[in-house]
Amino acid sequence: MQKLPLWRTPLARLYDSRKRILVTGGAGFIGSHLIDRLLEQGHEVICADNLFTGSKRNIEHLHGHTRFEFMRHDVTFPLFVEVDEIYNLACPASPIHYQHDPVQTTKTSVHGAINMLGLAKRLKCKVFQASTSEVYGDPSVHPQPEEYWGNVNPIGPRSCYDEGKRCAETLFFDYHRQHGTEIKVARIFNTYGPRMHHADGRVVSNFIVQALRGEPITIYGNGQQTRSFCYVDDLVEGFIRLMDTDSAVAGPINLGNPGEFTIRELAEKTIAMTGSKSELVERPLPVDDPKQRQPDIAKARAQLNWEPSIALEEGLARTIAYFRTVLPELVEA
């Protein structure tokens, strides 16, 4: 029997150490994994999600759990609950989804931040913001440290997400300075794993789905642009370590895997691991698509004692296994 790492082992907790925690966007890919971890630690969790990109499938295994509660709610409207901590993950995160309704995407980032910060201010509790490496735009500094201010197009098709998240960070730090709100801001780099949406347009899910279906694998540009891929379990561990730091550590802190791969390398690895006969097909590069993306995680190592432990091959194998079970045509086959 495989031994679980310590942080994956359900912990017995004293009643007075149990927290009531709100996770917005909790029915999403990353949010649902975070909720699993928090429940394993013995906490009570309220999941708030409007299900625009989240799915009840991601949390259906929690149906009937005595410490879990689902609330269908849009964070652009105020939420009145009593909790000890808040993780704000609500926002569509893939270009296909956030460009579908760009005004609503900006509202989700900005109004959502205002509403969650207002709640944290009233409750005098910690509030976590899931920011993004997209705040760096198409970076002119590589790898990207937290001190880099970014190279972002404020009026392009991606700006609803990029600038929305940048504004959310502004609000978090202004609440911190003006009201003393205890904040934690993490900048998330490319993350993958089970429960990714099969049609979200992200590179890992795209490649796996296309390979499993035997379809041509779409590469934008010549495939030499680079990304760094972090497995979701590693990311969630970083979230919790950041939230558990003292008030002096506010962030922003990069959370991602510094291992850097070209998109073409990822496609070839996916074909090999799935045993697919798919061929690579090049398409024009999308507007403002970053050419390089790699986190500098020196702060995470120093302040959180955190770094990723799951290699790309291992994480891809788990993710491929997940998609084999959820793609209808593969299940039927």
Coordinates of N, CA and C in Angstrom, one line a residue, residues 118-284:
G118 N -14.1 43.3 2.0 CA -15.0 43.9 3.0 C -15.5 42.9 4.0
L119 N -15.7 41.7 3.6 CA -16.1 40.6 4.5 C -14.9 40.4 5.5
A120 N -13.7 40.3 5.0 CA -12.5 40.0 5.9 C -12.3 41.2 6.9
K121 N -12.6 42.4 6.4 CA -12.4 43.6 7.3 C -13.4 43.5 8.4
R122 N -14.7 43.2 8.1 CA -15.7 43.1 9.1 C -15.4 41.9 10.1
L123 N -14.9 40.8 9.6 CA -14.7 39.7 10.5 C -13.3 39.7 11.1
K124 N -12.5 40.6 10.6 CA -11.1 40.7 11.1 C -10.4 39.3 11.0
C125 N -10.5 38.8 9.7 CA -9.9 37.5 9.4 C -8.9 37.6 8.3
K126 N -8.1 36.6 8.1 CA -7.2 36.5 7.0 C -7.9 36.3 5.7
V127 N -7.4 36.9 4.6 CA -8.1 36.7 3.3 C -6.9 36.4 2.3
F128 N -7.1 35.4 1.5 CA -6.1 34.9 0.5 C -6.6 35.3 -0.9
Q129 N -5.7 35.9 -1.7 CA -6.1 36.2 -3.1 C -5.3 35.3 -4.0
A130 N -6.0 34.6 -4.9 CA -5.4 33.8 -5.9 C -5.1 34.7 -7.1
S131 N -3.9 35.2 -7.2 CA -3.5 36.1 -8.3 C -2.9 35.2 -9.3
T132 N -2.2 35.7 -10.2 CA -1.7 35.0 -11.4 C -0.4 35.5 -12.0
S133 N 0.3 34.6 -12.6 CA 1.5 35.0 -13.3 C 1.2 35.9 -14.5
E134 N -0.1 36.0 -14.9 CA -0.5 36.9 -16.0 C -0.3 38.3 -15.6
V135 N -0.1 38.6 -14.4 CA 0.2 40.0 -14.0 C 1.6 40.5 -14.6
Y136 N 2.4 39.5 -15.0 CA 3.7 39.8 -15.6 C 3.6 40.0 -17.1
G137 N 2.4 39.7 -17.7 CA 2.2 39.9 -19.1 C 3.2 39.1 -19.9
D138 N 3.7 39.7 -21.0 CA 4.7 39.1 -21.9 C 6.0 39.6 -21.3
P139 N 6.7 38.8 -20.4 CA 7.7 39.4 -19.6 C 9.0 39.7 -20.4
S140 N 9.6 40.8 -20.0 CA 11.0 41.2 -20.5 C 12.1 40.8 -19.5
V141 N 11.7 40.2 -18.4 CA 12.6 39.7 -17.3 C 12.3 38.2 -17.2
H142 N 13.4 37.4 -17.2 CA 13.2 36.0 -17.1 C 14.3 35.3 -16.2
P143 N 13.9 34.5 -15.3 CA 12.5 34.2 -14.8 C 11.9 35.4 -14.1
Q144 N 10.7 35.3 -13.7 CA 10.0 36.4 -13.2 C 10.0 36.4 -11.7
P145 N 10.7 37.4 -11.1 CA 10.6 37.6 -9.6 C 9.4 38.5 -9.2
E146 N 9.0 38.5 -8.0 CA 7.9 39.2 -7.5 C 8.1 40.7 -7.7
E147 N 9.3 41.2 -7.7 CA 9.6 42.6 -7.8 C 9.4 43.1 -9.2
Y148 N 9.3 42.2 -10.2 CA 9.1 42.7 -11.6 C 7.6 43.2 -11.8
W149 N 7.5 44.4 -12.4 CA 6.2 45.0 -12.5 C 5.4 44.6 -13.7
G150 N 6.0 43.9 -14.6 CA 5.3 43.3 -15.7 C 5.3 44.1 -17.0
N151 N 4.9 43.5 -18.1 CA 4.8 44.1 -19.4 C 3.4 43.7 -20.0
V152 N 2.4 44.4 -19.6 CA 1.0 44.0 -19.8 C 0.3 45.0 -20.8
N153 N -0.4 44.5 -21.8 CA -1.2 45.3 -22.7 C -2.5 45.6 -21.9
P154 N -2.8 46.9 -21.6 CA -4.0 47.2 -20.8 C -5.3 47.2 -21.7
I155 N -5.2 47.1 -23.0 CA -6.4 47.2 -23.8 C -6.6 46.0 -24.8
G156 N -5.8 45.0 -24.6 CA -5.9 43.8 -25.5 C -6.9 42.8 -25.0
P157 N -7.1 41.7 -25.8 CA -8.1 40.7 -25.5 C -7.9 40.0 -24.2
R158 N -6.6 40.0 -23.7 CA -6.3 39.3 -22.4 C -6.4 40.2 -21.2
S159 N -6.6 41.5 -21.5 CA -6.4 42.5 -20.4 C -7.5 42.4 -19.4
C160 N -8.7 41.9 -19.7 CA -9.8 41.7 -18.8 C -9.3 40.9 -17.6
Y161 N -8.5 39.8 -17.9 CA -8.0 38.9 -16.9 C -6.7 39.5 -16.2
D162 N -5.8 39.9 -17.1 CA -4.5 40.4 -16.6 C -4.7 41.6 -15.7
E163 N -5.4 42.6 -16.2 CA -5.5 43.9 -15.5 C -6.5 43.7 -14.3
G164 N -7.5 42.8 -14.5 CA -8.4 42.6 -13.4 C -7.7 42.0 -12.2
K165 N -6.8 41.1 -12.4 CA -6.0 40.5 -11.3 C -5.0 41.5 -10.8
R166 N -4.5 42.4 -11.6 CA -3.5 43.4 -11.1 C -4.3 44.4 -10.2
C167 N -5.5 44.8 -10.6 CA -6.3 45.7 -9.8 C -6.7 45.0 -8.5
A168 N -7.0 43.7 -8.5 CA -7.3 43.0 -7.3 C -6.2 43.0 -6.3
E169 N -4.9 42.9 -6.9 CA -3.8 43.0 -6.0 C -3.7 44.4 -5.4
T170 N -3.9 45.4 -6.2 CA -3.9 46.8 -5.7 C -4.9 46.9 -4.5
L171 N -6.1 46.4 -4.7 CA -7.1 46.5 -3.6 C -6.7 45.8 -2.4
F172 N -6.1 44.6 -2.5 CA -5.7 43.8 -1.4 C -4.6 44.6 -0.6
F173 N -3.7 45.2 -1.3 CA -2.6 45.9 -0.5 C -3.1 47.2 0.0
D174 N -4.1 47.9 -0.6 CA -4.6 49.1 -0.1 C -5.4 48.8 1.2
Y175 N -6.2 47.7 1.2 CA -6.9 47.3 2.4 C -6.0 47.0 3.5
H176 N -4.8 46.4 3.1 CA -3.8 46.0 4.1 C -3.2 47.3 4.7
R177 N -2.9 48.3 3.9 CA -2.3 49.5 4.4 C -3.3 50.4 5.1
Q178 N -4.5 50.5 4.5 CA -5.5 51.5 5.0 C -6.3 50.9 6.2
H179 N -6.6 49.6 6.2 CA -7.5 49.0 7.2 C -6.8 48.0 8.1
G180 N -5.5 47.6 7.8 CA -4.9 46.6 8.6 C -5.3 45.2 8.3
T181 N -6.0 45.0 7.2 CA -6.5 43.7 6.8 C -5.4 42.7 6.6
E182 N -5.4 41.5 7.2 CA -4.4 40.6 7.0 C -4.6 39.8 5.7
I183 N -3.7 40.1 4.8 CA -3.8 39.5 3.4 C -2.7 38.5 3.1
K184 N -3.0 37.6 2.1 CA -2.0 36.7 1.6 C -2.3 36.7 0.1
V185 N -1.3 37.0 -0.7 CA -1.4 37.1 -2.2 C -0.4 36.2 -2.8
A186 N -1.0 35.2 -3.6 CA -0.1 34.2 -4.3 C -0.3 34.5 -5.8
R187 N 0.8 34.4 -6.5 CA 0.8 34.5 -8.0 C 1.0 33.1 -8.6
I188 N -0.1 32.6 -9.2 CA -0.1 31.2 -9.6 C 0.4 31.1 -11.0
F189 N 1.4 30.2 -11.2 CA 1.8 29.9 -12.6 C 1.1 28.7 -13.1
N190 N 1.3 28.3 -14.3 CA 0.5 27.2 -15.0 C 0.4 26.0 -14.1
T191 N -0.9 25.6 -13.8 CA -1.2 24.5 -13.0 C -2.0 23.5 -13.7
Y192 N -1.8 22.2 -13.4 CA -2.5 21.2 -14.1 C -2.8 20.0 -13.2
G193 N -3.7 19.1 -13.6 CA -4.0 18.0 -12.8 C -5.4 17.5 -13.0
P194 N -5.8 16.5 -12.3 CA -7.2 16.0 -12.4 C -8.2 17.1 -12.1
R195 N -9.4 17.0 -12.8 CA -10.5 18.0 -12.7 C -10.3 19.2 -13.5
M196 N -9.3 19.3 -14.3 CA -9.2 20.4 -15.3 C -10.4 20.2 -16.2
H197 N -11.0 21.3 -16.7 CA -12.1 21.2 -17.7 C -11.5 20.7 -19.0
H198 N -12.2 19.7 -19.6 CA -11.6 19.2 -20.9 C -11.7 20.2 -22.0
A199 N -12.5 21.2 -21.9 CA -12.6 22.2 -23.1 C -12.2 23.6 -22.6
D200 N -11.3 23.7 -21.7 CA -11.0 25.0 -21.2 C -9.9 25.7 -22.1
G201 N -9.3 25.0 -23.1 CA -8.4 25.7 -24.0 C -7.0 25.8 -23.4
R202 N -6.7 25.3 -22.2 CA -5.4 25.3 -21.6 C -4.5 24.3 -22.3
V203 N -3.2 24.5 -22.3 CA -2.4 23.7 -23.1 C -2.3 22.3 -22.7
V204 N -2.2 22.0 -21.4 CA -2.1 20.6 -20.9 C -3.4 19.8 -21.2
S205 N -4.5 20.4 -20.9 CA -5.8 19.7 -21.1 C -6.0 19.5 -22.6
N206 N -5.7 20.6 -23.4 CA -5.9 20.5 -24.9 C -5.1 19.4 -25.4
F207 N -3.8 19.3 -25.1 CA -2.9 18.3 -25.6 C -3.3 16.9 -25.2
I208 N -3.7 16.7 -24.0 CA -4.1 15.4 -23.5 C -5.4 14.9 -24.2
V209 N -6.4 15.8 -24.3 CA -7.7 15.5 -24.9 C -7.4 15.2 -26.4
Q210 N -6.7 16.0 -27.1 CA -6.4 15.8 -28.5 C -5.7 14.5 -28.7
A211 N -4.7 14.2 -27.9 CA -3.9 13.0 -28.0 C -4.8 11.7 -27.8
L212 N -5.6 11.8 -26.8 CA -6.4 10.6 -26.4 C -7.5 10.4 -27.5
R213 N -7.9 11.4 -28.2 CA -8.9 11.3 -29.3 C -8.3 11.0 -30.6
G214 N -6.9 11.0 -30.6 CA -6.2 10.8 -31.9 C -6.3 12.0 -32.9
E215 N -6.7 13.1 -32.4 CA -6.8 14.3 -33.2 C -5.5 15.0 -33.4
P216 N -5.3 15.9 -34.4 CA -4.1 16.7 -34.5 C -3.9 17.5 -33.3
I217 N -2.7 17.6 -32.8 CA -2.4 18.4 -31.6 C -2.0 19.8 -32.1
T218 N -2.8 20.8 -31.6 CA -2.6 22.2 -32.0 C -1.5 22.9 -31.3
I219 N -0.5 23.4 -32.0 CA 0.5 24.2 -31.4 C 0.4 25.6 -32.0
Y220 N 0.4 26.6 -31.1 CA 0.3 28.0 -31.6 C 1.7 28.6 -31.7
G221 N 2.0 29.2 -32.9 CA 3.3 29.6 -33.2 C 4.1 28.4 -33.6
N222 N 5.5 28.5 -33.3 CA 6.3 27.4 -33.7 C 6.5 26.4 -32.5
G223 N 5.9 26.7 -31.4 CA 6.0 25.8 -30.2 C 7.2 26.0 -29.4
Q224 N 8.0 27.1 -29.7 CA 9.2 27.3 -28.9 C 9.0 28.2 -27.7
Q225 N 7.7 28.8 -27.6 CA 7.4 29.5 -26.4 C 7.5 28.6 -25.2
T226 N 7.8 29.1 -24.0 CA 8.0 28.2 -22.8 C 7.0 28.4 -21.7
R227 N 6.7 27.4 -21.0 CA 5.9 27.5 -19.8 C 6.5 26.6 -18.7
S228 N 6.0 26.8 -17.5 CA 6.4 26.0 -16.3 C 5.2 25.4 -15.7
F229 N 5.1 24.1 -15.5 CA 3.9 23.5 -15.2 C 4.0 22.9 -13.8
C230 N 3.0 23.3 -12.9 CA 3.0 22.9 -11.5 C 1.8 22.0 -11.3
Y231 N 2.0 20.8 -10.7 CA 0.9 19.9 -10.4 C 0.1 20.5 -9.2
V232 N -1.2 20.3 -9.3 CA -2.2 20.9 -8.4 C -1.9 20.6 -7.0
D233 N -1.5 19.4 -6.6 CA -1.3 19.1 -5.2 C -0.1 20.0 -4.6
D234 N 0.9 20.2 -5.4 CA 2.0 21.1 -5.0 C 1.5 22.5 -4.8
L235 N 0.7 23.0 -5.7 CA 0.2 24.3 -5.6 C -0.6 24.5 -4.3
V236 N -1.5 23.6 -4.0 CA -2.4 23.7 -2.9 C -1.6 23.7 -1.6
E237 N -0.5 22.9 -1.6 CA 0.4 22.9 -0.4 C 1.0 24.3 -0.2
G238 N 1.3 25.0 -1.3 CA 1.8 26.3 -1.2 C 0.8 27.3 -0.7
F239 N -0.5 27.1 -1.1 CA -1.6 28.0 -0.6 C -1.6 27.9 0.9
I240 N -1.7 26.7 1.4 CA -1.9 26.5 2.8 C -0.7 27.0 3.6
R241 N 0.5 26.7 3.1 CA 1.7 27.2 3.8 C 1.7 28.8 3.9
L242 N 1.3 29.4 2.8 CA 1.2 30.9 2.8 C 0.2 31.4 3.8
M243 N -1.0 30.7 3.8 CA -2.1 31.1 4.7 C -1.7 31.0 6.1
D244 N -0.8 30.0 6.4 CA -0.4 29.7 7.8 C 0.7 30.5 8.3
T245 N 1.3 31.4 7.4 CA 2.4 32.3 7.9 C 1.8 33.4 8.8
D246 N 2.7 34.1 9.5 CA 2.3 35.2 10.3 C 2.0 36.4 9.5
S247 N 1.4 37.4 10.2 CA 0.9 38.6 9.5 C 2.0 39.4 8.7
A248 N 3.3 39.1 9.0 CA 4.3 39.9 8.3 C 4.5 39.4 6.9
V249 N 4.0 38.2 6.6 CA 4.2 37.7 5.2 C 2.8 37.9 4.5
A250 N 2.8 38.9 3.6 CA 1.6 39.2 2.9 C 1.7 38.8 1.4
G251 N 2.9 38.7 0.9 CA 3.1 38.5 -0.5 C 3.4 39.8 -1.3
P252 N 3.2 39.7 -2.6 CA 2.9 38.6 -3.4 C 4.0 37.6 -3.4
I253 N 3.6 36.3 -3.5 CA 4.6 35.2 -3.6 C 4.3 34.3 -4.8
N254 N 5.3 34.1 -5.6 CA 5.1 33.2 -6.8 C 5.0 31.8 -6.3
L255 N 4.0 31.1 -6.9 CA 3.8 29.7 -6.6 C 3.7 29.0 -8.0
G256 N 4.7 28.2 -8.3 CA 4.8 27.5 -9.6 C 6.0 26.6 -9.6
N257 N 6.1 25.8 -10.6 CA 7.2 24.9 -10.8 C 8.3 25.6 -11.7
P258 N 9.5 25.8 -11.3 CA 10.5 26.5 -12.1 C 11.0 25.7 -13.3
G259 N 10.7 24.4 -13.3 CA 11.1 23.6 -14.5 C 10.4 24.1 -15.8
E260 N 11.2 24.5 -16.8 CA 10.8 25.2 -18.0 C 10.8 24.3 -19.2
F261 N 9.7 24.2 -19.9 CA 9.6 23.4 -21.1 C 9.0 24.2 -22.2
T262 N 9.4 23.9 -23.5 CA 8.8 24.5 -24.6 C 7.4 23.8 -24.8
I263 N 6.5 24.5 -25.5 CA 5.2 23.9 -25.8 C 5.4 22.7 -26.7
R264 N 6.3 22.7 -27.6 CA 6.5 21.6 -28.5 C 7.0 20.4 -27.7
E265 N 7.9 20.6 -26.7 CA 8.3 19.5 -25.8 C 7.2 18.9 -25.1
L266 N 6.3 19.7 -24.6 CA 5.1 19.2 -23.9 C 4.2 18.4 -24.8
A267 N 4.0 18.8 -26.0 CA 3.2 18.1 -27.0 C 3.8 16.7 -27.3
E268 N 5.1 16.7 -27.5 CA 5.8 15.4 -27.8 C 5.7 14.5 -26.6
K269 N 5.9 15.0 -25.4 CA 5.8 14.2 -24.2 C 4.4 13.6 -24.0
T270 N 3.4 14.4 -24.3 CA 2.0 13.9 -24.2 C 1.7 12.8 -25.2
I271 N 2.2 13.0 -26.4 CA 2.0 11.9 -27.4 C 2.6 10.6 -27.0
A272 N 3.9 10.7 -26.5 CA 4.6 9.5 -26.1 C 3.9 8.8 -24.9
M273 N 3.4 9.6 -23.9 CA 2.8 9.0 -22.7 C 1.4 8.5 -23.0
T274 N 0.7 9.0 -24.0 CA -0.6 8.5 -24.3 C -0.6 7.4 -25.3
G275 N 0.6 7.2 -26.0 CA 0.7 6.2 -27.1 C -0.1 6.6 -28.3
S276 N -0.3 8.0 -28.4 CA -1.2 8.5 -29.5 C -0.4 8.5 -30.8
K277 N -1.2 8.5 -31.9 CA -0.6 8.7 -33.2 C -0.9 10.1 -33.8
S278 N -1.3 11.0 -32.9 CA -1.6 12.4 -33.3 C -0.4 13.1 -33.9
E279 N -0.6 14.0 -34.8 CA 0.4 14.8 -35.4 C 0.3 16.2 -34.9
L280 N 1.5 16.9 -35.0 CA 1.5 18.3 -34.5 C 1.1 19.2 -35.7
V281 N 0.2 20.2 -35.4 CA -0.3 21.2 -36.4 C -0.1 22.6 -35.8
E282 N 0.6 23.4 -36.6 CA 0.9 24.8 -36.1 C -0.2 25.7 -36.5
R283 N -0.6 26.6 -35.6 CA -1.6 27.7 -35.8 C -1.0 29.0 -35.4
P284 N -1.5 30.2 -35.9 CA -1.0 31.5 -35.6 C -1.0 31.7 -34.1

